[in-house]
PDB file of C-alpha atoms and ligand atoms in Angstrom:
ATOM      1  CA  MET E   7     264.461  50.155 -77.654  1.00 90.00           C
ATOM      2  CA  LEU E   8     263.520  46.980 -79.526  1.00 97.00           C
ATOM      3  CA  THR E   9     260.743  47.379 -82.077  1.00 98.00           C
ATOM      4  CA  MET E  10     258.767  44.609 -83.729  1.00 98.00           C
ATOM      5  CA  ALA E  11     256.658  45.411 -86.808  1.00 98.00           C
ATOM      6  CA  ILE E  12     253.526  43.376 -87.352  1.00 98.00           C
ATOM      7  CA  PRO E  13     251.158  43.526 -90.324  1.00 98.00           C
ATOM      8  CA  THR E  14     247.711  45.105 -90.173  1.00 97.00           C
ATOM      9  CA  GLY E  15     244.877  43.529 -92.163  1.00 96.00           C
ATOM     10  CA  ARG E  16     244.108  39.870 -92.566  1.00 94.00           C
ATOM     11  CA  SER E  17     247.160  38.439 -90.837  1.00 95.00           C
ATOM     12  CA  MET E  18     247.130  40.800 -87.846  1.00 96.00           C
ATOM     13  CA  GLU E  19     244.954  38.535 -85.735  1.00 96.00           C
ATOM     14  CA  ASP E  20     247.207  35.502 -86.292  1.00 97.00           C
ATOM     15  CA  ALA E  21     250.319  37.589 -85.602  1.00 97.00           C
ATOM     16  CA  ALA E  22     248.831  38.959 -82.358  1.00 97.00           C
ATOM     17  CA  GLU E  23     247.731  35.496 -81.237  1.00 97.00           C
ATOM     18  CA  LEU E  24     251.226  34.132 -81.845  1.00 98.00           C
ATOM     19  CA  LEU E  25     252.820  36.932 -79.814  1.00 98.00           C
ATOM     20  CA  THR E  26     250.321  36.427 -77.004  1.00 98.00           C
ATOM     21  CA  LYS E  27     251.074  32.701 -76.858  1.00 98.00           C
ATOM     22  CA  ALA E  28     254.779  33.538 -76.836  1.00 98.00           C
ATOM     23  CA  ASP E  29     254.213  35.820 -73.829  1.00 97.00           C
ATOM     24  CA  ILE E  30     255.358  38.879 -75.729  1.00 97.00           C
ATOM     25  CA  LEU E  31     251.968  40.583 -76.039  1.00 97.00           C
ATOM     26  CA  PRO E  32     249.561  40.674 -73.057  1.00 95.00           C
ATOM     27  CA  PRO E  33     246.256  38.868 -73.751  1.00 95.00           C
ATOM     28  CA  ASP E  34     243.358  40.997 -74.990  1.00 91.00           C
ATOM     29  CA  THR E  35     245.545  43.933 -75.938  1.00 93.00           C
ATOM     30  CA  ASP E  36     243.368  46.419 -77.806  1.00 91.00           C
ATOM     31  CA  PRO E  37     245.364  49.290 -79.294  1.00 91.00           C
ATOM     32  CA  GLY E  38     242.223  50.960 -80.662  1.00 93.00           C
ATOM     33  CA  ARG E  39     243.358  53.271 -83.456  1.00 95.00           C
ATOM     34  CA  ARG E  40     246.836  53.547 -81.996  1.00 96.00           C
ATOM     35  CA  LEU E  41     249.544  52.075 -84.216  1.00 98.00           C
ATOM     36  CA  GLU E  42     252.165  51.657 -81.517  1.00 98.00           C
ATOM     37  CA  ILE E  43     251.817  49.263 -78.601  1.00 98.00           C
ATOM     38  CA  PRO E  44     254.336  50.100 -75.883  1.00 97.00           C
ATOM     39  CA  LEU E  45     255.339  47.068 -73.813  1.00 96.00           C
ATOM     40  CA  ARG E  46     257.582  46.816 -70.782  1.00 92.00           C
ATOM     41  CA  ASP E  47     260.908  46.789 -72.595  1.00 92.00           C
ATOM     42  CA  MET E  48     259.976  46.920 -76.263  1.00 97.00           C
ATOM     43  CA  ARG E  49     257.220  48.101 -78.566  1.00 98.00           C
ATOM     44  CA  ILE E  50     255.101  46.659 -81.327  1.00 98.00           C
ATOM     45  CA  ILE E  51     254.176  48.760 -84.321  1.00 98.00           C
ATOM     46  CA  LEU E  52     251.252  48.052 -86.641  1.00 98.00           C
ATOM     47  CA  VAL E  53     252.056  48.719 -90.296  1.00 98.00           C
ATOM     48  CA  LYS E  54     250.885  47.696 -93.766  1.00 98.00           C
ATOM     49  CA  PRO E  55     252.147  44.188 -94.619  1.00 98.00           C
ATOM     50  CA  GLN E  56     254.295  45.485 -97.513  1.00 97.00           C
ATOM     51  CA  ASP E  57     256.039  47.937 -95.189  1.00 98.00           C
ATOM     52  CA  VAL E  58     257.267  45.332 -92.688  1.00 98.00           C
ATOM     53  CA  PRO E  59     260.323  44.069 -94.669  1.00 98.00           C
ATOM     54  CA  PRO E  60     261.619  47.537 -95.685  1.00 98.00           C
ATOM     55  CA  LEU E  61     261.175  48.924 -92.157  1.00 98.00           C
ATOM     56  CA  VAL E  62     263.122  45.957 -90.764  1.00 98.00           C
ATOM     57  CA  HIS E  63     265.731  46.258 -93.514  1.00 98.00           C
ATOM     58  CA  MET E  64     266.242  49.962 -92.736  1.00 98.00           C
ATOM     59  CA  GLY E  65     266.433  49.287 -88.999  1.00 98.00           C
ATOM     60  CA  PHE E  66     263.320  51.224 -87.946  1.00 98.00           C
ATOM     61  CA  ALA E  67     262.194  47.874 -86.563  1.00 98.00           C
ATOM     62  CA  GLN E  68     264.618  45.155 -85.480  1.00 98.00           C
ATOM     63  CA  LEU E  69     262.078  42.344 -85.842  1.00 98.00           C
ATOM     64  CA  GLY E  70     259.018  41.796 -87.992  1.00 98.00           C
ATOM     65  CA  LEU E  71     256.367  39.309 -89.017  1.00 98.00           C
ATOM     66  CA  ALA E  72     255.804  39.144 -92.761  1.00 98.00           C
ATOM     67  CA  GLY E  73     254.482  36.795 -95.414  1.00 98.00           C
ATOM     68  CA  GLN E  74     256.962  35.178 -97.778  1.00 98.00           C
ATOM     69  CA  ASP E  75     255.141  36.959-100.618  1.00 98.00           C
ATOM     70  CA  VAL E  76     255.876  40.453 -99.318  1.00 98.00           C
ATOM     71  CA  ILE E  77     259.402  39.517 -98.212  1.00 98.00           C
ATOM     72  CA  LEU E  78     260.298  38.392-101.748  1.00 98.00           C
ATOM     73  CA  GLU E  79     258.543  41.293-103.420  1.00 98.00           C
ATOM     74  CA  SER E  80     260.237  43.887-101.202  1.00 98.00           C
ATOM     75  CA  GLY E  81     263.730  42.768-102.148  1.00 97.00           C
ATOM     76  CA  ALA E  82     264.683  43.802 -98.607  1.00 97.00           C
ATOM     77  CA  ARG E  83     267.828  42.258 -97.160  1.00 97.00           C
ATOM     78  CA  VAL E  84     266.492  40.777 -93.953  1.00 98.00           C
ATOM     79  CA  ALA E  85     267.371  37.646 -92.026  1.00 98.00           C
ATOM     80  CA  VAL E  86     264.597  35.046 -91.866  1.00 98.00           C
ATOM     81  CA  LEU E  87     264.731  33.630 -88.327  1.00 98.00           C
ATOM     82  CA  HIS E  88     261.729  31.344 -88.335  1.00 98.00           C
ATOM     83  CA  ASP E  89     258.829  30.104 -90.456  1.00 98.00           C
ATOM     84  CA  THR E  90     255.755  30.314 -88.219  1.00 98.00           C
ATOM     85  CA  GLY E  91     253.648  28.306 -90.674  1.00 98.00           C
ATOM     86  CA  LEU E  92     250.829  30.790 -90.050  1.00 98.00           C
ATOM     87  CA  CYS E  93     248.540  32.275 -92.717  1.00 97.00           C
ATOM     88  CA  PRO E  94     249.368  29.539 -95.225  1.00 98.00           C
ATOM     89  CA  CYS E  95     248.577  30.271 -98.852  1.00 98.00           C
ATOM     90  CA  ARG E  96     250.168  29.714-102.281  1.00 98.00           C
ATOM     91  CA  MET E  97     251.523  31.971-104.976  1.00 98.00           C
ATOM     92  CA  VAL E  98     250.033  30.828-108.268  1.00 98.00           C
ATOM     93  CA  ILE E  99     249.328  31.697-111.868  1.00 98.00           C
ATOM     94  CA  ALA E 100     245.596  31.590-112.491  1.00 98.00           C
ATOM     95  CA  GLY E 101     243.370  32.287-115.424  1.00 98.00           C
ATOM     96  CA  PRO E 102     240.171  31.428-117.269  1.00 97.00           C
ATOM     97  CA  PRO E 103     239.969  28.000-118.941  1.00 94.00           C
ATOM     98  CA  LYS E 104     240.958  29.403-122.353  1.00 92.00           C
ATOM     99  CA  ALA E 105     244.281  30.676-120.950  1.00 93.00           C
ATOM    100  CA  ARG E 106     245.540  27.177-120.126  1.00 89.00           C
ATOM    101  CA  GLU E 107     246.588  26.516-123.724  1.00 84.00           C
ATOM    102  CA  GLY E 108     248.490  29.758-124.167  1.00 80.00           C
ATOM    103  CA  LEU E 109     250.361  29.455-120.889  1.00 81.00           C
ATOM    104  CA  MET E 110     253.275  27.333-122.083  1.00 74.00           C
ATOM    105  CA  ASN E 111     253.125  27.900-125.816  1.00 73.00           C
ATOM    106  CA  SER E 112     252.669  31.447-126.920  1.00 65.00           C
ATOM    107  CA  PRO E 113     255.510  31.573-129.446  1.00 66.00           C
ATOM    108  CA  ASN E 114     254.573  34.865-131.062  1.00 74.00           C
ATOM    109  CA  ARG E 115     253.419  36.926-128.180  1.00 83.00           C
ATOM    110  CA  LYS E 116     254.374  37.393-124.578  1.00 91.00           C
ATOM    111  CA  LEU E 117     251.739  36.444-122.047  1.00 94.00           C
ATOM    112  CA  ARG E 118     250.309  39.374-120.088  1.00 96.00           C
ATOM    113  CA  VAL E 119     250.268  38.708-116.339  1.00 98.00           C
ATOM    114  CA  ALA E 120     248.355  41.068-114.046  1.00 98.00           C
ATOM    115  CA  THR E 121     249.768  41.171-110.529  1.00 98.00           C
ATOM    116  CA  LYS E 122     250.640  43.284-107.530  1.00 98.00           C
ATOM    117  CA  TYR E 123     253.857  41.230-107.246  1.00 98.00           C
ATOM    118  CA  VAL E 124     255.726  42.842-110.127  1.00 98.00           C
ATOM    119  CA  ARG E 125     259.272  42.193-108.960  1.00 98.00           C
ATOM    120  CA  THR E 126     258.511  38.597-108.015  1.00 98.00           C
ATOM    121  CA  ALA E 127     256.831  37.955-111.365  1.00 98.00           C
ATOM    122  CA  ASP E 128     259.830  39.254-113.286  1.00 96.00           C
ATOM    123  CA  GLN E 129     262.111  37.082-111.181  1.00 97.00           C
ATOM    124  CA  VAL E 130     260.167  33.826-110.931  1.00 97.00           C
ATOM    125  CA  LEU E 131     258.237  33.477-114.197  1.00 96.00           C
ATOM    126  CA  PRO E 132     261.228  33.318-116.601  1.00 94.00           C
ATOM    127  CA  GLN E 133     262.621  30.537-114.396  1.00 95.00           C
ATOM    128  CA  ARG E 134     259.414  28.626-115.123  1.00 94.00           C
ATOM    129  CA  GLY E 135     259.930  28.989-118.848  1.00 91.00           C
ATOM    130  CA  LEU E 136     257.263  31.657-119.272  1.00 92.00           C
ATOM    131  CA  ARG E 137     257.696  34.680-121.525  1.00 92.00           C
ATOM    132  CA  THR E 138     255.614  37.352-119.889  1.00 94.00           C
ATOM    133  CA  VAL E 139     254.843  41.040-119.682  1.00 96.00           C
ATOM    134  CA  THR E 140     253.861  42.151-116.206  1.00 97.00           C
ATOM    135  CA  VAL E 141     250.797  44.359-115.859  1.00 98.00           C
ATOM    136  CA  PRO E 142     250.927  46.074-112.448  1.00 98.00           C
ATOM    137  CA  LEU E 143     247.751  46.460-110.388  1.00 98.00           C
ATOM    138  CA  HIS E 144     247.412  47.308-106.703  1.00 97.00           C
ATOM    139  CA  GLY E 145     244.857  44.571-106.002  1.00 96.00           C
ATOM    140  CA  SER E 146     241.611  43.048-107.294  1.00 98.00           C
ATOM    141  CA  VAL E 147     243.761  41.394-109.940  1.00 98.00           C
ATOM    142  CA  GLU E 148     241.138  38.689-110.494  1.00 98.00           C
ATOM    143  CA  ILE E 149     239.179  41.179-112.612  1.00 98.00           C
ATOM    144  CA  ALA E 150     242.011  41.534-115.155  1.00 98.00           C
ATOM    145  CA  PRO E 151     241.268  38.578-117.503  1.00 98.00           C
ATOM    146  CA  ALA E 152     237.594  39.566-117.874  1.00 98.00           C
ATOM    147  CA  LEU E 153     238.586  43.107-118.793  1.00 98.00           C
ATOM    148  CA  GLY E 154     241.204  41.914-121.265  1.00 97.00           C
ATOM    149  CA  ILE E 155     243.950  43.662-119.284  1.00 97.00           C
ATOM    150  CA  ALA E 156     245.864  40.388-119.121  1.00 97.00           C
ATOM    151  CA  GLU E 157     245.449  36.721-120.069  1.00 96.00           C
ATOM    152  CA  VAL E 158     246.399  35.465-116.612  1.00 97.00           C
ATOM    153  CA  ILE E 159     247.096  36.700-113.087  1.00 98.00           C
ATOM    154  CA  MET E 160     249.779  35.950-110.537  1.00 98.00           C
ATOM    155  CA  ASP E 161     248.519  36.207-106.968  1.00 98.00           C
ATOM    156  CA  ILE E 162     248.227  34.431-103.646  1.00 98.00           C
ATOM    157  CA  VAL E 163     245.404  31.960-103.122  1.00 98.00           C
ATOM    158  CA  GLN E 164     244.132  30.996 -99.719  1.00 97.00           C
ATOM    159  CA  THR E 165     240.651  29.444 -99.892  1.00 97.00           C
ATOM    160  CA  GLY E 166     240.330  29.813-103.670  1.00 98.00           C
ATOM    161  CA  ASN E 167     237.023  31.655-103.222  1.00 98.00           C
ATOM    162  CA  THR E 168     238.108  34.811-105.043  1.00 98.00           C
ATOM    163  CA  LEU E 169     239.373  32.823-108.040  1.00 98.00           C
ATOM    164  CA  LYS E 170     236.185  30.761-108.213  1.00 98.00           C
ATOM    165  CA  ALA E 171     233.913  33.782-107.889  1.00 98.00           C
ATOM    166  CA  ASN E 172     235.661  35.338-110.877  1.00 98.00           C
ATOM    167  CA  GLY E 173     235.691  32.257-113.115  1.00 98.00           C
ATOM    168  CA  LEU E 174     239.410  31.588-112.737  1.00 98.00           C
ATOM    169  CA  SER E 175     241.356  28.522-111.702  1.00 98.00           C
ATOM    170  CA  VAL E 176     244.955  27.722-110.802  1.00 98.00           C
ATOM    171  CA  LEU E 177     247.085  27.063-113.886  1.00 97.00           C
ATOM    172  CA  MET E 178     250.500  26.810-112.226  1.00 97.00           C
ATOM    173  CA  GLU E 179     251.687  26.515-108.642  1.00 98.00           C
ATOM    174  CA  LEU E 180     254.681  28.762-107.913  1.00 98.00           C
ATOM    175  CA  PHE E 181     255.607  28.604-104.211  1.00 98.00           C
ATOM    176  CA  PRO E 182     254.034  28.232-100.772  1.00 98.00           C
ATOM    177  CA  VAL E 183     253.605  31.339 -98.631  1.00 98.00           C
ATOM    178  CA  THR E 184     253.610  31.481 -94.826  1.00 98.00           C
ATOM    179  CA  MET E 185     254.332  34.130 -92.224  1.00 98.00           C
ATOM    180  CA  ARG E 186     258.002  34.412 -91.241  1.00 98.00           C
ATOM    181  CA  LEU E 187     259.811  36.087 -88.376  1.00 98.00           C
ATOM    182  CA  ILE E 188     262.410  38.406 -89.885  1.00 98.00           C
ATOM    183  CA  ALA E 189     265.184  40.491 -88.381  1.00 98.00           C
ATOM    184  CA  ASN E 190     267.506  43.303 -89.265  1.00 98.00           C
ATOM    185  CA  PRO E 191     270.910  41.608 -89.805  1.00 98.00           C
ATOM    186  CA  GLY E 192     272.814  44.261 -87.845  1.00 98.00           C
ATOM    187  CA  ALA E 193     270.395  44.078 -84.924  1.00 98.00           C
ATOM    188  CA  LEU E 194     270.865  40.310 -84.833  1.00 96.00           C
ATOM    189  CA  ASN E 195     274.498  40.866 -83.874  1.00 95.00           C
ATOM    190  CA  LEU E 196     274.022  43.818 -81.572  1.00 97.00           C
ATOM    191  CA  GLN E 197     270.844  42.718 -79.809  1.00 97.00           C
ATOM    192  CA  TRP E 198     271.069  38.941 -80.022  1.00 97.00           C
ATOM    193  CA  ASP E 199     270.763  38.592 -76.239  1.00 97.00           C
ATOM    194  CA  ARG E 200     267.344  40.265 -76.394  1.00 96.00           C
ATOM    195  CA  ILE E 201     266.218  38.658 -79.641  1.00 97.00           C
ATOM    196  CA  ARG E 202     267.177  35.068 -78.793  1.00 97.00           C
ATOM    197  CA  PRO E 203     264.711  34.476 -75.937  1.00 96.00           C
ATOM    198  CA  MET E 204     261.878  35.910 -78.038  1.00 97.00           C
ATOM    199  CA  LEU E 205     262.825  33.737 -80.996  1.00 98.00           C
ATOM    200  CA  GLU E 206     262.899  30.681 -78.737  1.00 98.00           C
ATOM    201  CA  ARG E 207     259.453  31.423 -77.329  1.00 97.00           C
ATOM    202  CA  ILE E 208     258.015  32.043 -80.787  1.00 98.00           C
ATOM    203  CA  ARG E 209     259.567  28.775 -82.013  1.00 98.00           C
ATOM    204  CA  GLU E 210     258.107  26.867 -79.087  1.00 97.00           C
ATOM    205  CA  VAL E 211     254.559  28.081 -79.630  1.00 97.00           C
ATOM    206  CA  SER E 212     254.473  27.890 -83.424  1.00 92.00           C
ATOM    207  CA  GLY E 213     256.066  24.435 -83.801  1.00 69.00           C
TER     208      GLY E 213
HETATM  209  C1  PRP W  16     243.961  38.457-101.422  1.00 64.54           C
HETATM  210  C2  PRP W  16     244.653  37.882-102.638  1.00 64.54           C
HETATM  211  C3  PRP W  16     243.531  37.140-103.332  1.00 64.54           C
HETATM  212  C4  PRP W  16     242.681  36.657-102.180  1.00 64.54           C
HETATM  213  C5  PRP W  16     242.972  35.212-101.894  1.00 64.54           C
HETATM  214  O1  PRP W  16     243.307  39.618-101.795  1.00 64.54           O
HETATM  215  O2  PRP W  16     245.193  38.910-103.442  1.00 64.54           O
HETATM  216  O3  PRP W  16     242.788  38.015-104.136  1.00 64.54           O
HETATM  217  O4  PRP W  16     243.038  37.441-101.039  1.00 64.54           O
HETATM  218  O5  PRP W  16     242.115  34.703-100.897  1.00 64.54           O
HETATM  219  P1  PRP W  16     241.071  33.542-101.197  1.00 64.54           P
HETATM  220  O6  PRP W  16     241.786  32.494-101.981  1.00 64.54           O
HETATM  221  O7  PRP W  16     240.716  33.065 -99.823  1.00 64.54           O
HETATM  222  O8  PRP W  16     239.910  34.118-101.914  1.00 64.54           O
HETATM  223  P2  PRP W  16     242.803  40.712-100.780  1.00 64.54           P
HETATM  224  O9  PRP W  16     241.435  40.377-100.325  1.00 64.54           O
HETATM  225  O10 PRP W  16     243.813  40.841 -99.697  1.00 64.54           O
HETATM  226  O11 PRP W  16     242.672  42.046-101.612  1.00 64.54           O
HETATM  227  P3  PRP W  16     243.567  42.747-102.741  1.00 64.54           P
HETATM  228  O12 PRP W  16     244.017  41.729-103.707  1.00 64.54           O
HETATM  229  O13 PRP W  16     242.645  43.708-103.372  1.00 64.54           O
HETATM  230  O14 PRP W  16     244.721  43.401-102.048  1.00 64.54           O
HETATM  231 MG1   MG W  17     243.062  40.002-103.983  1.00 64.54          MG
END
């Protein structure tokens, strides 16, 4: 049985539309509260975005759709088969105007960065010449500077509305984020005959 994990939440609609265009998911499929969609010869499971890479890595799903942000943060060893270009956003450092100065030159003190991307922050920020301490939050990180929890935040930005509404702006661009098709490396070998036609259809419809 081939299983594909797709993310619930914001990107679910785009993921479902892509799979419908690729003829994998029948149009107007409504699973209701059910988290498993059985199809003719495979199934789709609906899971939290952060759970897609680990479930694919562990082989509970052979394929998955996941944002580059959660792929990196998971540290999961998965094969990236295709960049769909969907759900485009950017990983950035943002802060209030007064944080701009301290970003690159805080010789005495490490900069506190609030984020839900703890692993990514520890990996990427030193490469950008930043000396930071990561302050983990599960979300709503834009509140952190106002509370004094951290000087800046690291998060994804799509429209920029959340930053603006909280008096923050982008201080440093880190990397672009889009939704990728990922696979379990072992399954790629064993089930390539089944995976290849799906990959080709997804490629065709997502350009
Ligand atoms: C995400 C992200 C930003 C916001 C970006 O948060 O963490 O806060 O969306 O979108 P925008 O640039 O269009 O405003 P989400 O709403 O998923 O909630 P969370 O951070 O609490 O998980
Ligand atoms: Mg948020």
